[in-house]
Amino acid sequence: SYELTQPLSVSVALGQTAIIPCEGDYIRSKNVHWYQQKPGQAPVLVIYRDSIRPSAFPERFSGSNSGNTATLTISRAQAGDEADYYCQVWDSTTVVFGGGTKLTVL
Amino acid sequence: EVQLVESGGGLVQPGGSLRLSCAATGFTFSSYWMAWVRQAPGKGLEWVANIKQDGSEMYHVGSGRGRFTISRDNAKNSLYLQVNSLRAEDTAMYYCARVNLGIYFEYWGQGTPVTVSS
């Protein structure tokens, strides 16, 4: 079965750039989607089809997908960006989520 | 405004059953695939099942196959998840989500909690 690997945690200084990777075999051949989840809340879609950003999210959020790694990049990180972030793909007939990355803004 | 409201969760004994429901408003329900996703306490997201617009295709996670059944009633704009033979490891928040082309979850409900314990 297909697997997605994310680091458990990523830290970023306030105002700097956070990079959250999502690794999977030949992931570049798949559409990768990202979700933000804050404590006690439902997940929210933050990037879809690798790099498309819903209008509710600012341009500071961007995505890319190349080789075996998809990446969520958060520029000029703010305290309000602290959350868990999950990548997700569709593989054959199965939805696969990464294990999630906790972003801490220092 | 798209709204998804889950209900039907609760405390159930091991081996028991529940029927979770999701009421959808604000969009043409019959035009979208729908899904259930769950999250155990302190854990990550786990996809449970998807169902096609007319209910003719369904996909379930391996661990739920045979125990979980997704269904829908387009006349009632409602999505369901029948969960049988519940185990402690099924304890989770169960979310209803609308599926978009490319198979991603554009809208989520607030979830309904299921606790399996004696």
PDB file of C-alpha atoms in Angstrom, chain A residues 33 35 37 41-43 45 48-49 86 88 90 93-95 97, chain B residues 39 43-45 47 50 59 95 101-105 108-110:
ATOM      1  CA  HIS A  33      -3.449  17.965  -1.224  1.00  0.00           C
ATOM      2  CA  TYR A  35      -4.907  20.268   5.194  1.00  0.00           C
ATOM      3  CA  GLN A  37      -5.925  21.406  11.526  1.00  0.00           C
ATOM      4  CA  GLN A  41     -11.184  21.972  15.029  1.00  0.00           C
ATOM      5  CA  ALA A  42     -11.950  20.088  11.840  1.00  0.00           C
ATOM      6  CA  PRO A  43      -9.302  20.014   9.116  1.00  0.00           C
ATOM      7  CA  LEU A  45      -8.089  22.406   2.923  1.00  0.00           C
ATOM      8  CA  TYR A  48      -5.085  21.183  -3.565  1.00  0.00           C
ATOM      9  CA  ARG A  49      -3.716  19.596  -6.723  1.00  0.00           C
ATOM     10  CA  TYR A  86      -1.461  16.748   6.641  1.00  0.00           C
ATOM     11  CA  GLN A  88      -3.022  13.488   1.160  1.00  0.00           C
ATOM     12  CA  TRP A  90      -5.536   9.269  -3.948  1.00  0.00           C
ATOM     13  CA  THR A  93      -9.015   3.195  -4.868  1.00  0.00           C
ATOM     14  CA  THR A  94      -7.639   4.423  -1.553  1.00  0.00           C
ATOM     15  CA  VAL A  95      -7.194   7.784   0.101  1.00  0.00           C
ATOM     16  CA  PHE A  97      -2.931  10.661   4.465  1.00  0.00           C
TER      17      PHE A  97
ATOM     18  CA  GLN B  39      -9.264  10.725  13.780  1.00  0.00           C
ATOM     19  CA  LYS B  43      -3.619  10.722  16.246  1.00  0.00           C
ATOM     20  CA  GLY B  44      -3.656  11.628  12.570  1.00  0.00           C
ATOM     21  CA  LEU B  45      -6.361  11.558   9.952  1.00  0.00           C
ATOM     22  CA  TRP B  47      -9.773   7.865   5.569  1.00  0.00           C
ATOM     23  CA  ASN B  50     -15.951   7.226  -0.192  1.00  0.00           C
ATOM     24  CA  TYR B  59     -14.591   2.296  -1.363  1.00  0.00           C
ATOM     25  CA  TYR B  95     -15.854  13.563  10.001  1.00  0.00           C
ATOM     26  CA  LEU B 101     -12.409  15.946  -8.481  1.00  0.00           C
ATOM     27  CA  GLY B 102      -8.850  14.850  -7.888  1.00  0.00           C
ATOM     28  CA  ILE B 103     -10.153  13.232  -4.736  1.00  0.00           C
ATOM     29  CA  TYR B 104      -9.590  15.806  -2.091  1.00  0.00           C
ATOM     30  CA  PHE B 105     -11.804  17.033   0.723  1.00  0.00           C
ATOM     31  CA  TRP B 108     -15.584  19.096   6.339  1.00  0.00           C
ATOM     32  CA  GLY B 109     -18.152  18.830   9.083  1.00  0.00           C
ATOM     33  CA  GLN B 110     -17.276  19.383  12.737  1.00  0.00           C
TER      34      GLN B 110
END
